[in-house]
GROMACS .gro file of N, CA, C and O in nm:
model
  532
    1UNK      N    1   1.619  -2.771  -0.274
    1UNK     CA    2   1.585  -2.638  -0.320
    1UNK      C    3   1.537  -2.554  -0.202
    1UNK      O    4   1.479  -2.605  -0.106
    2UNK      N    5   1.564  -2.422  -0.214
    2UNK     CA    6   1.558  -2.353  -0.097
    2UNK      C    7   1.409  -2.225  -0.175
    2UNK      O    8   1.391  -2.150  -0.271
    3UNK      N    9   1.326  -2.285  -0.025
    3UNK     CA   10   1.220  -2.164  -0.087
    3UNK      C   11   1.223  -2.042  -0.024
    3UNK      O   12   1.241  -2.048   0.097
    4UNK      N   13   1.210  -1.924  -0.078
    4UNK     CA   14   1.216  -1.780  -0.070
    4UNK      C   15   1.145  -1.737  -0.103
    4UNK      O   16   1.118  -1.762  -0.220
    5UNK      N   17   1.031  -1.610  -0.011
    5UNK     CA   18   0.971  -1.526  -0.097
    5UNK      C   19   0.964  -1.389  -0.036
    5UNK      O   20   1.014  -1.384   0.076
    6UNK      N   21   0.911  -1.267  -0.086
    6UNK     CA   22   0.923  -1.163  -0.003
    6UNK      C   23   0.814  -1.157   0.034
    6UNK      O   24   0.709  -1.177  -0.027
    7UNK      N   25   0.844  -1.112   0.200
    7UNK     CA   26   0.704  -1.147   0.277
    7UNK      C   27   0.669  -0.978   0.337
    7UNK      O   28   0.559  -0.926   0.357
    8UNK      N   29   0.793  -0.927   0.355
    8UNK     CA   30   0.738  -0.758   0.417
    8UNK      C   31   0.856  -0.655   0.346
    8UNK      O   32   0.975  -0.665   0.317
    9UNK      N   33   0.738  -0.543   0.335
    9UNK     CA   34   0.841  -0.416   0.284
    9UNK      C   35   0.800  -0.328   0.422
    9UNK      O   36   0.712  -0.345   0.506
   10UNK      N   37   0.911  -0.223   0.404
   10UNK     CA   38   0.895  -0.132   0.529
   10UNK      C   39   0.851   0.003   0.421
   10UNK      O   40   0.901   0.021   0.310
   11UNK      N   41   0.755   0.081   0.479
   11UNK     CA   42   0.701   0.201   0.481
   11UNK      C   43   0.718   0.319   0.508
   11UNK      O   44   0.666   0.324   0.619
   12UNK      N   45   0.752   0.412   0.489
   12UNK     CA   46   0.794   0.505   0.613
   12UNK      C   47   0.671   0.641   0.655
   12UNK      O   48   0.639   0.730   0.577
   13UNK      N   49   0.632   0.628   0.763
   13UNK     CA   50   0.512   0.727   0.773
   13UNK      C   51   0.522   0.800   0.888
   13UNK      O   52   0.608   0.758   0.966
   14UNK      N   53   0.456   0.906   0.926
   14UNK     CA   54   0.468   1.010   1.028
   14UNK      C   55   0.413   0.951   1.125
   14UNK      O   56   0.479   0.974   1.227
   15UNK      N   57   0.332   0.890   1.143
   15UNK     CA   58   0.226   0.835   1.273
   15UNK      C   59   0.156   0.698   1.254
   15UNK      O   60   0.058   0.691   1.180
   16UNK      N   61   0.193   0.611   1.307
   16UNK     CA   62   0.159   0.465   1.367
   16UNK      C   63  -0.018   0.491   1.340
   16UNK      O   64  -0.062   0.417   1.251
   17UNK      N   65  -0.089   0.556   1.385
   17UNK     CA   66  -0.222   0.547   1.404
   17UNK      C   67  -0.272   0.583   1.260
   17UNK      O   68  -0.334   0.499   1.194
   18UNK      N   69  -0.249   0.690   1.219
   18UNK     CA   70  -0.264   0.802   1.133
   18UNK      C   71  -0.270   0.629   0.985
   18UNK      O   72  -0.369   0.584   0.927
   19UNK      N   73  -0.214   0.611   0.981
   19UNK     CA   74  -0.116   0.557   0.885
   19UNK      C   75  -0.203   0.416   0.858
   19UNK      O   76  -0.252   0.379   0.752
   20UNK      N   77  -0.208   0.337   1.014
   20UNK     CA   78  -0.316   0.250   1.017
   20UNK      C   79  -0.455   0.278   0.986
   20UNK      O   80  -0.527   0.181   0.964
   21UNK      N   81  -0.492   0.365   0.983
   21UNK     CA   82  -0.629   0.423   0.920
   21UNK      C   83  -0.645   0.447   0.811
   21UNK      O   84  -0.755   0.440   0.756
   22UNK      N   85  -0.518   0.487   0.744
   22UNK     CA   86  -0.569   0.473   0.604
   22UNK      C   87  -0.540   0.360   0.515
   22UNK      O   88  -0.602   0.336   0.412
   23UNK      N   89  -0.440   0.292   0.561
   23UNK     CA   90  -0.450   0.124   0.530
   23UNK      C   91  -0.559   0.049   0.520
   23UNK      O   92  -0.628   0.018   0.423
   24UNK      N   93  -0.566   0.020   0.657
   24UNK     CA   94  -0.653  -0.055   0.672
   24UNK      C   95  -0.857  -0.006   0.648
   24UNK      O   96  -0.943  -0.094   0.643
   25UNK      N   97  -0.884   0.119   0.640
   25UNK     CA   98  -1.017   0.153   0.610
   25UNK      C   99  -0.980   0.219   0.499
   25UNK      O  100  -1.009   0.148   0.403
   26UNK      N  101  -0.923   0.334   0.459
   26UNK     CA  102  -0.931   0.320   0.291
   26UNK      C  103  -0.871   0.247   0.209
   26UNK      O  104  -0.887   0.262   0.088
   27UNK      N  105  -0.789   0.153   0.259
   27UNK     CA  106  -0.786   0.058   0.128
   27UNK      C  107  -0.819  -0.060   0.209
   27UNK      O  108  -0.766  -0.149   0.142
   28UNK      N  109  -0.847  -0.090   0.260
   28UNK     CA  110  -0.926  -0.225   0.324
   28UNK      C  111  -0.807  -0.334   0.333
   28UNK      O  112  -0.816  -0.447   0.287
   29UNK      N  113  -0.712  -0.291   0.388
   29UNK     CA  114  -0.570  -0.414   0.433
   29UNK      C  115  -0.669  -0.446   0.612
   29UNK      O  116  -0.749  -0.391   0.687
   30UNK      N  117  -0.575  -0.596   0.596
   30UNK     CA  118  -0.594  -0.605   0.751
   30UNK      C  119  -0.489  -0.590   0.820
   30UNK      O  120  -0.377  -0.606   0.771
   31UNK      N  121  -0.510  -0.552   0.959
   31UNK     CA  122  -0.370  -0.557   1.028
   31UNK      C  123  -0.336  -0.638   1.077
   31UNK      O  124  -0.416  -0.665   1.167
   32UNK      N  125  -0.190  -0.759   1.072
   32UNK     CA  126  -0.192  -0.867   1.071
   32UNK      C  127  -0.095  -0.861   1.209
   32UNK      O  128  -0.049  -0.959   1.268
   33UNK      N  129  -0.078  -0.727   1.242
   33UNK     CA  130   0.022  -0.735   1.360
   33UNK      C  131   0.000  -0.589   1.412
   33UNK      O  132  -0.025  -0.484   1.352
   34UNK      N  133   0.020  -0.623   1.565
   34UNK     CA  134   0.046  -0.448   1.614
   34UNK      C  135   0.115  -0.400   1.732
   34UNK      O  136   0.086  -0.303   1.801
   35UNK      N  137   0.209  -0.484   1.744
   35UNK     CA  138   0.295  -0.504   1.894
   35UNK      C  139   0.366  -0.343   1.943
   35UNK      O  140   0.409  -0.246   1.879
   36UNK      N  141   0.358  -0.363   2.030
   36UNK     CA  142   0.446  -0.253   2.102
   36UNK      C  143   0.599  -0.295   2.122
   36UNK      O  144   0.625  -0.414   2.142
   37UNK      N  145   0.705  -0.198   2.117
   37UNK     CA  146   0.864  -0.244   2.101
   37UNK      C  147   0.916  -0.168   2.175
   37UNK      O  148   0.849  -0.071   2.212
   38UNK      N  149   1.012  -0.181   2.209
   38UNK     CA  150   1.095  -0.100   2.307
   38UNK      C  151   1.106   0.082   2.221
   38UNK      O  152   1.109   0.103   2.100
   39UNK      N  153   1.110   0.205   2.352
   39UNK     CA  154   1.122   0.331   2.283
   39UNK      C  155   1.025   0.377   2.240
   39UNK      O  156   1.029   0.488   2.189
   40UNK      N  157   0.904   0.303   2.248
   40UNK     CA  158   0.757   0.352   2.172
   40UNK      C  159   0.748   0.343   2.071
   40UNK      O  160   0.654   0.396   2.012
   41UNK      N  161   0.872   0.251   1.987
   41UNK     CA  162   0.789   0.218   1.871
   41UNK      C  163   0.657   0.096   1.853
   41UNK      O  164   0.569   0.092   1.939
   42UNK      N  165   0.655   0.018   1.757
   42UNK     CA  166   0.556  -0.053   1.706
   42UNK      C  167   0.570  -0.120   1.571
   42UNK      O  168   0.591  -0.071   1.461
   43UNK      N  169   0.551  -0.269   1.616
   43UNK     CA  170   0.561  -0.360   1.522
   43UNK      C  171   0.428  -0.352   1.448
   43UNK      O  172   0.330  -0.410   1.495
   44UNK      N  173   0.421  -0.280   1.328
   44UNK     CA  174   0.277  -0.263   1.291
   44UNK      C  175   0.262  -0.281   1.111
   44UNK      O  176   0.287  -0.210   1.014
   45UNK      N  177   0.195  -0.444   1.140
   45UNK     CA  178   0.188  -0.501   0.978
   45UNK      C  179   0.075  -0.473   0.934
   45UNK      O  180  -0.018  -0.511   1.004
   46UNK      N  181   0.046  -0.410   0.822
   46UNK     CA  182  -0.048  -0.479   0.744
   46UNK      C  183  -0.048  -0.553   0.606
   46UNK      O  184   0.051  -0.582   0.540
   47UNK      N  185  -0.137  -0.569   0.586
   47UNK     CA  186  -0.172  -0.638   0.432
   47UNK      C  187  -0.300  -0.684   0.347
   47UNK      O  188  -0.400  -0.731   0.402
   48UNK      N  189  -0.288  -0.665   0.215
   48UNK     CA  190  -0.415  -0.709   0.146
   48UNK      C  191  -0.490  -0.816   0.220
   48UNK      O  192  -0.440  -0.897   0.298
   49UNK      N  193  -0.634  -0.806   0.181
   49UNK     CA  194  -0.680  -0.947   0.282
   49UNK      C  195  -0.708  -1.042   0.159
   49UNK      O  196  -0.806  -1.003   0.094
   50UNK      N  197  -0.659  -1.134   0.118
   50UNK     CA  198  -0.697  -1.266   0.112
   50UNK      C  199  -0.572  -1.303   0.003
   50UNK      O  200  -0.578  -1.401  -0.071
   51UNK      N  201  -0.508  -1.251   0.004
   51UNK     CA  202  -0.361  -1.249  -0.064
   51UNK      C  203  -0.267  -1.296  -0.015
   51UNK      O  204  -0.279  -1.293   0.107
   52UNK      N  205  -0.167  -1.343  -0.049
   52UNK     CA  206  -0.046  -1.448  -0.047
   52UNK      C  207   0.112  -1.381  -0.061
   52UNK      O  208   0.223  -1.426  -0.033
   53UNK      N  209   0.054  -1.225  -0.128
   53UNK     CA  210   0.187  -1.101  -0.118
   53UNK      C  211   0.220  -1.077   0.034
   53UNK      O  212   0.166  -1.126   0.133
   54UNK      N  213   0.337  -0.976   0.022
   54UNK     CA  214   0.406  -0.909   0.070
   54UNK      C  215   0.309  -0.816   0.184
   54UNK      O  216   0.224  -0.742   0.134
   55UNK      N  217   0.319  -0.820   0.315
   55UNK     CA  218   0.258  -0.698   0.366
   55UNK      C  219   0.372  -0.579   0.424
   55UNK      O  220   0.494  -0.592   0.440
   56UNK      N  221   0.293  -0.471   0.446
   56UNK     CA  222   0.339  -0.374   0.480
   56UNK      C  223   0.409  -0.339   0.607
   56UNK      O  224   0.335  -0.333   0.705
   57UNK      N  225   0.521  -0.318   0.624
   57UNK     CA  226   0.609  -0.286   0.784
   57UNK      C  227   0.565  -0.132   0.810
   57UNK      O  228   0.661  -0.060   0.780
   58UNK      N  229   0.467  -0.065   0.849
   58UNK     CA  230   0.457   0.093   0.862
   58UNK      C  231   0.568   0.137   0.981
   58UNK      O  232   0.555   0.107   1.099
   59UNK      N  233   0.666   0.206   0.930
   59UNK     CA  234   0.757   0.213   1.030
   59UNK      C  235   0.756   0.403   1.056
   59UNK      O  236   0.759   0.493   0.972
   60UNK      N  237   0.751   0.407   1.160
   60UNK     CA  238   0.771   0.549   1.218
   60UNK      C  239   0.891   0.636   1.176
   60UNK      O  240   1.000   0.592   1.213
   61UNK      N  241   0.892   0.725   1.121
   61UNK     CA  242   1.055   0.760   1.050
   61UNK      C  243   1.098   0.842   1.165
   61UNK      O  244   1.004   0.881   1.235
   62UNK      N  245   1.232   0.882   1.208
   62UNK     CA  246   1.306   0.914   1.289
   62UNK      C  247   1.404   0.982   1.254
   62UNK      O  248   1.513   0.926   1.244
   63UNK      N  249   1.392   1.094   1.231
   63UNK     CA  250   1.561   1.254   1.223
   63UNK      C  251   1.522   1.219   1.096
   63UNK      O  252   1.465   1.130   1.032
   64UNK      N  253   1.599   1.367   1.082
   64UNK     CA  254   1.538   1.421   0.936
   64UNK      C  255   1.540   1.354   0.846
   64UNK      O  256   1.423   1.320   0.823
   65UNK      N  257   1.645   1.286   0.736
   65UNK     CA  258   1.650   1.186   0.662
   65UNK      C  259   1.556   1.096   0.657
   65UNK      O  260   1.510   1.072   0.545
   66UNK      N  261   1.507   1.028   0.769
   66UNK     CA  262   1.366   0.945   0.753
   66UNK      C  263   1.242   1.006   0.707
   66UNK      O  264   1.162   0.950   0.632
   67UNK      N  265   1.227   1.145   0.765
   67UNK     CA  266   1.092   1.256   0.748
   67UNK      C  267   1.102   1.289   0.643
   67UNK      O  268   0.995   1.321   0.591
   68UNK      N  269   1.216   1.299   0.562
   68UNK     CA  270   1.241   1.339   0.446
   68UNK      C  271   1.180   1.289   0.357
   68UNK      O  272   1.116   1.349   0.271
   69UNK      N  273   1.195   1.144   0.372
   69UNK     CA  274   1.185   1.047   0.245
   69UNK      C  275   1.053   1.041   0.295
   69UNK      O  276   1.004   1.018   0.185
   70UNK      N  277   0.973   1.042   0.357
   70UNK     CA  278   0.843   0.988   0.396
   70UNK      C  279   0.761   1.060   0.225
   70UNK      O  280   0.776   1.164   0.160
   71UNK      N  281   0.675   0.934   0.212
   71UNK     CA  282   0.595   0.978   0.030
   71UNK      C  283   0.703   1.029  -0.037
   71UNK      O  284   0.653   1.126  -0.094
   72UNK      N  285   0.822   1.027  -0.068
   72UNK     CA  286   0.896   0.975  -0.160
   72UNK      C  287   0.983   0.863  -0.161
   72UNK      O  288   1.099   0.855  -0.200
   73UNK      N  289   0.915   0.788  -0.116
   73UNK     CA  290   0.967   0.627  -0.132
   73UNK      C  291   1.072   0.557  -0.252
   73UNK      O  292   1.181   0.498  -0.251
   74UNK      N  293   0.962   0.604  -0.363
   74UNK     CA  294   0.982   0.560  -0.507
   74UNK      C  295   1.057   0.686  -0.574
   74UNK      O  296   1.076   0.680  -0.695
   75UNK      N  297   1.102   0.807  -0.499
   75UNK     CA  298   1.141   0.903  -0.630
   75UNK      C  299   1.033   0.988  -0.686
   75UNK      O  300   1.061   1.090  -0.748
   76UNK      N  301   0.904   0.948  -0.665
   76UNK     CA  302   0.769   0.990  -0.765
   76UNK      C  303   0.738   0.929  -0.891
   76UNK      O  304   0.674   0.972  -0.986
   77UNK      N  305   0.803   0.809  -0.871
   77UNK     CA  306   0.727   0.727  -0.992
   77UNK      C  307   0.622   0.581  -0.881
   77UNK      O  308   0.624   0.552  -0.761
   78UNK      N  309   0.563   0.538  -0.971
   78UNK     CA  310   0.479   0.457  -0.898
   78UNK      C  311   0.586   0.336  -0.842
   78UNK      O  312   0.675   0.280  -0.907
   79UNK      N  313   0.552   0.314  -0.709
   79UNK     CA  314   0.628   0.204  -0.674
   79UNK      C  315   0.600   0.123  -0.574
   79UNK      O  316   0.681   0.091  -0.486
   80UNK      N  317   0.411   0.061  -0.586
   80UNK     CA  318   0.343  -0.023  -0.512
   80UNK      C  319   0.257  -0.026  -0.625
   80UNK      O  320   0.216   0.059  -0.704
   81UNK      N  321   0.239  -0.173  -0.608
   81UNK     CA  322   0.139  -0.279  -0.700
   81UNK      C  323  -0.028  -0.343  -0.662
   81UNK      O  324  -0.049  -0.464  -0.663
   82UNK      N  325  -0.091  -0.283  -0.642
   82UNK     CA  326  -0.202  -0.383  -0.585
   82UNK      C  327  -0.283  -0.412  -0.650
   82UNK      O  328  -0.377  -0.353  -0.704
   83UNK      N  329  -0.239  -0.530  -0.644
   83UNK     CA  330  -0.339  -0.635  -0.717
   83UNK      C  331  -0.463  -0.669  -0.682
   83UNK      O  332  -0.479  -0.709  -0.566
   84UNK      N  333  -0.597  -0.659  -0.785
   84UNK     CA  334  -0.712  -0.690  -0.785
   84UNK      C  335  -0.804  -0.814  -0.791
   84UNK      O  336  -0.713  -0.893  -0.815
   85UNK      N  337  -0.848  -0.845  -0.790
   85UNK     CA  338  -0.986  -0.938  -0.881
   85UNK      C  339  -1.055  -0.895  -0.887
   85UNK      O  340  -1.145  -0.978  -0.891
   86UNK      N  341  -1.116  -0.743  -0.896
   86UNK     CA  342  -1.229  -0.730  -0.934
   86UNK      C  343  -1.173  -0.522  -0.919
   86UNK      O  344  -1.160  -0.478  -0.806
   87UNK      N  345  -1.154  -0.448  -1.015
   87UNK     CA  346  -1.129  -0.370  -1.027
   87UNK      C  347  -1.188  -0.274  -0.978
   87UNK      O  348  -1.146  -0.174  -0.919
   88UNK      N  349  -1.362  -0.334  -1.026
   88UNK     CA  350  -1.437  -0.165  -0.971
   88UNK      C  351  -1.477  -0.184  -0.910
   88UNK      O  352  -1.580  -0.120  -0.893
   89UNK      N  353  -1.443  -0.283  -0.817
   89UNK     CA  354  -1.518  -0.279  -0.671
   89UNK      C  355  -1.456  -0.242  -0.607
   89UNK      O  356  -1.507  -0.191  -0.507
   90UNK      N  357  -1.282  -0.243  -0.621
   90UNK     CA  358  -1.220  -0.207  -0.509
   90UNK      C  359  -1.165  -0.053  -0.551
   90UNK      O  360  -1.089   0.009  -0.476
   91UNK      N  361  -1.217   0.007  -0.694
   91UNK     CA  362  -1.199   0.140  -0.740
   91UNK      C  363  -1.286   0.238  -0.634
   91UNK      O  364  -1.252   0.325  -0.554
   92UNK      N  365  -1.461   0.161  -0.689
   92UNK     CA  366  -1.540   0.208  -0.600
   92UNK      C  367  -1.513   0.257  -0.443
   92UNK      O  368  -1.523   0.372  -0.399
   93UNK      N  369  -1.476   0.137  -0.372
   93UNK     CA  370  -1.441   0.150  -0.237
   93UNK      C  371  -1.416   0.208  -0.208
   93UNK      O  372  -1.471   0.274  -0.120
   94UNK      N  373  -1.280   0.232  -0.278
   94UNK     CA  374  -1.131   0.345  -0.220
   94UNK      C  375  -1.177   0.439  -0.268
   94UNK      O  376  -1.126   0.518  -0.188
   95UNK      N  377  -1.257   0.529  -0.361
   95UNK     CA  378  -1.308   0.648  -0.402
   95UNK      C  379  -1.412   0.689  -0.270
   95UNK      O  380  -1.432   0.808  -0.246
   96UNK      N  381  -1.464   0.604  -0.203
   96UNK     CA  382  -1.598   0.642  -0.100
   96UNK      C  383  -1.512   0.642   0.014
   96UNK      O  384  -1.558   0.690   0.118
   97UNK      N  385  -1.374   0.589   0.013
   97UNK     CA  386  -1.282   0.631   0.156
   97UNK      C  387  -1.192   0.747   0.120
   97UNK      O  388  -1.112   0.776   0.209
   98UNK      N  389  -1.185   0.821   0.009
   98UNK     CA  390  -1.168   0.909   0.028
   98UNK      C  391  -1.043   0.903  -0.032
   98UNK      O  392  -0.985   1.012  -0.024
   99UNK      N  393  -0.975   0.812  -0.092
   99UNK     CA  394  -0.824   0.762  -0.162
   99UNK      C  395  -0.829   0.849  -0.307
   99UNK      O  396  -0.920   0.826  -0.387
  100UNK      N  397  -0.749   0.927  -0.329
  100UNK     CA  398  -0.727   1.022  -0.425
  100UNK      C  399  -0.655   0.932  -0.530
  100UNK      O  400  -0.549   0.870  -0.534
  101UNK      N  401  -0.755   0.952  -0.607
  101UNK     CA  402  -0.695   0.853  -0.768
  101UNK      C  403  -0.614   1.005  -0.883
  101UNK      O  404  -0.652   1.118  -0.912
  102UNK      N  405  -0.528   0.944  -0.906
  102UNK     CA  406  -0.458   1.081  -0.997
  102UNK      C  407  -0.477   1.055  -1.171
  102UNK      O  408  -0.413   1.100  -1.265
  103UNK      N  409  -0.562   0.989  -1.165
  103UNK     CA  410  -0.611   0.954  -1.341
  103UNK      C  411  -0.764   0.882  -1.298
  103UNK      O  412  -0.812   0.855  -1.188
  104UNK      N  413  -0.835   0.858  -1.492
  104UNK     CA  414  -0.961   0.776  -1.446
  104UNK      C  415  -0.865   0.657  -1.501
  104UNK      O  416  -0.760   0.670  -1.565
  105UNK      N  417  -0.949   0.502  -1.445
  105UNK     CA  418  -0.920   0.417  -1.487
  105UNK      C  419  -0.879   0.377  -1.623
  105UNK      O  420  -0.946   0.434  -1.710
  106UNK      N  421  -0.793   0.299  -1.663
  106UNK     CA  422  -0.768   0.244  -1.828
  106UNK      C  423  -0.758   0.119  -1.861
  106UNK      O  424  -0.768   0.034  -1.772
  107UNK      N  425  -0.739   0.088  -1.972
  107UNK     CA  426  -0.739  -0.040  -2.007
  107UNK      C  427  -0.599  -0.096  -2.080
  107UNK      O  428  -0.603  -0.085  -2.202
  108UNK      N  429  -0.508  -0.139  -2.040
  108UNK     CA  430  -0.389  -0.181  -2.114
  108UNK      C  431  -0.410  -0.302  -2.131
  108UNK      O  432  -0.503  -0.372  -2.089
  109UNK      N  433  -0.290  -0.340  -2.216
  109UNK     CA  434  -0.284  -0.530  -2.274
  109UNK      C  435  -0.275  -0.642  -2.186
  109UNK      O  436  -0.309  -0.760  -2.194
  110UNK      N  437  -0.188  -0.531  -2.052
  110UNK     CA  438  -0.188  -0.607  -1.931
  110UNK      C  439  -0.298  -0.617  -1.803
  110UNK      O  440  -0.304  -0.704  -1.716
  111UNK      N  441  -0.383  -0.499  -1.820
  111UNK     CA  442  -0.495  -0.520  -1.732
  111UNK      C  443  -0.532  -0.384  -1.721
  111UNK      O  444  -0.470  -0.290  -1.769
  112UNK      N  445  -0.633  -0.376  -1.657
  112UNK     CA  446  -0.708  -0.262  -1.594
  112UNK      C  447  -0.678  -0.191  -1.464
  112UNK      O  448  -0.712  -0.228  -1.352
  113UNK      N  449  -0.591  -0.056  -1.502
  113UNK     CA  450  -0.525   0.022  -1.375
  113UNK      C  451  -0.539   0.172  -1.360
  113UNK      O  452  -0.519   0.262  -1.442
  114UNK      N  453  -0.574   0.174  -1.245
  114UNK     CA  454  -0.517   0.322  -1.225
  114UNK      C  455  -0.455   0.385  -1.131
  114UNK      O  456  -0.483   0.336  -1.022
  115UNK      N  457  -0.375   0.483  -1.123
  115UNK     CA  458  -0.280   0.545  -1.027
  115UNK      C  459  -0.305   0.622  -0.925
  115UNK      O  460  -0.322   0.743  -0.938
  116UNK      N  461  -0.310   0.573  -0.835
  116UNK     CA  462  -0.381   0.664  -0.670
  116UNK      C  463  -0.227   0.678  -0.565
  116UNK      O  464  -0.120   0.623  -0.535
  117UNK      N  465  -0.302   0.779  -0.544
  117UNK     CA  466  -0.159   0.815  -0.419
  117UNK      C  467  -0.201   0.782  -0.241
  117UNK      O  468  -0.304   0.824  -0.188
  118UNK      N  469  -0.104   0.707  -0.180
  118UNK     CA  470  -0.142   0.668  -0.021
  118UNK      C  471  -0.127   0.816   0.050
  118UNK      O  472  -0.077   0.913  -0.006
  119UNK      N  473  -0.178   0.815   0.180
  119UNK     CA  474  -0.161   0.945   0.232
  119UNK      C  475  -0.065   1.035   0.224
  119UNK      O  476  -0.067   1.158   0.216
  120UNK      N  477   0.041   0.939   0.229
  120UNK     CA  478   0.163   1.084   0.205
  120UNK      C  479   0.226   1.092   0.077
  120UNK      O  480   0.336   1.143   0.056
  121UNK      N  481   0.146   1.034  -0.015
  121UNK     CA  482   0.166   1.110  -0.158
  121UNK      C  483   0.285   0.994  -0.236
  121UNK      O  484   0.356   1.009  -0.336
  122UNK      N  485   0.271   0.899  -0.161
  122UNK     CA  486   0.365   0.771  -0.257
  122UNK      C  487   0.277   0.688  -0.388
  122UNK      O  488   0.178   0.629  -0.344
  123UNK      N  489   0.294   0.677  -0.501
  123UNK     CA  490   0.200   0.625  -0.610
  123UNK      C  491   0.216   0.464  -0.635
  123UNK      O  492   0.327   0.412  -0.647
  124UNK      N  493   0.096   0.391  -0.641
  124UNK     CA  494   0.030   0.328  -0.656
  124UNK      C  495  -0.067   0.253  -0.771
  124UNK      O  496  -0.189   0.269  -0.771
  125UNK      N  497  -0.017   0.194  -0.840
  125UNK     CA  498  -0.114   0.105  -0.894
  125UNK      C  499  -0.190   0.039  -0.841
  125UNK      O  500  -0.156  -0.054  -0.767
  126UNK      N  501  -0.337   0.078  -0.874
  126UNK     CA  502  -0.444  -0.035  -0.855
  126UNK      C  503  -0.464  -0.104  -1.003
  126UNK      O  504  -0.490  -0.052  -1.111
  127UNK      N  505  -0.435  -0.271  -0.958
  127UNK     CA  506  -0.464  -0.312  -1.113
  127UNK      C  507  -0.504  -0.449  -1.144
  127UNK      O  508  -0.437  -0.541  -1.099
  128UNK      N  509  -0.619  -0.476  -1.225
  128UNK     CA  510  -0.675  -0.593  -1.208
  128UNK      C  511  -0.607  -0.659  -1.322
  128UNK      O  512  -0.634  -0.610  -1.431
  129UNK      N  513  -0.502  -0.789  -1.321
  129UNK     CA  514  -0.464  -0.860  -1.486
  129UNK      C  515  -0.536  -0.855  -1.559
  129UNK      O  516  -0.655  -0.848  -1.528
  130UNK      N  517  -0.497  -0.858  -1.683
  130UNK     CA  518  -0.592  -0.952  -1.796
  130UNK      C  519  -0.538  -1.094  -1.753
  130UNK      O  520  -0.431  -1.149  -1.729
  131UNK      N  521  -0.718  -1.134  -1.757
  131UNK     CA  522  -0.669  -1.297  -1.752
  131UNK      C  523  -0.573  -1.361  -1.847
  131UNK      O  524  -0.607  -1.341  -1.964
  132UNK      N  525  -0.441  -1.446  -1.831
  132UNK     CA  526  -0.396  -1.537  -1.894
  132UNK      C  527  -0.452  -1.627  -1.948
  132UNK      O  528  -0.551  -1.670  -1.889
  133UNK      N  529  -0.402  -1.709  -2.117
  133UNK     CA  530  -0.515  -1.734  -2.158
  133UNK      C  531  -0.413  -1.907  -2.174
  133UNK      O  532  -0.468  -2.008  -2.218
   0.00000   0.00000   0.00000
């Protein structure tokens, strides 16, 4: 049996620095990589800290088509997942860094979420499961 999992998505953002700052201090990812590449780009990962997902490729977009899409990733529907254990702590957090939540929190069958947008306006679930029983 062959194991597979997805380990990185790519991002697309205006500025390497810009971008790492709000990753990693308003939503508290670590940066798990930050190499320099040929042309001035930058190999620059992050990801949730103590999680086993997917981290983030923040990639520099380049001619118009890339700038374009930058925060419309998804179209404008939500299309990043982050997963919790503990909802209002990491609600709290990201409200005191300054992370713009576009609803108050709720309660569905599936867990406790609410919808915040990353700097350039791509949407986001923050959402803690209901425990499985």
């Amino acid at each position: 049996m062959t194991a597979r999992s997805l380990f990185l998505i790519s991002l697309l953002v205006d500025d390497y620095d810009r971008a790492k700052g709000f990753y990693c201090d308003g939503l508290g990812f670590d940066c798990v990589e930050d190499s320099l590449q040929p042309e001035g780009k930058r190999w620059l990962v992050v990801k949730p800290p103590g999680g086993d997902g997917a981290g983030i490729l923040l990639a520099k977009a380049e001619g118009e088509a890339q700038k374009a899409a930058i925060g419309n990733q998804a179209g404008g529907r939500v299309g990043f997942f982050l997963r919790t254990d503990d909802f209002a702590r990491d609600h709290s957090r990201m409200l005191a860094h300054g992370v713009e939540f576009r609803e108050e929190p709720r309660h569905e069958v599936y867990g406790t979420v609410a919808v915040f947008a990353d700097l350039y306006g791509n949407l986001w679930d923050l959402i803690e499961p209901t425990p499985q029983k």
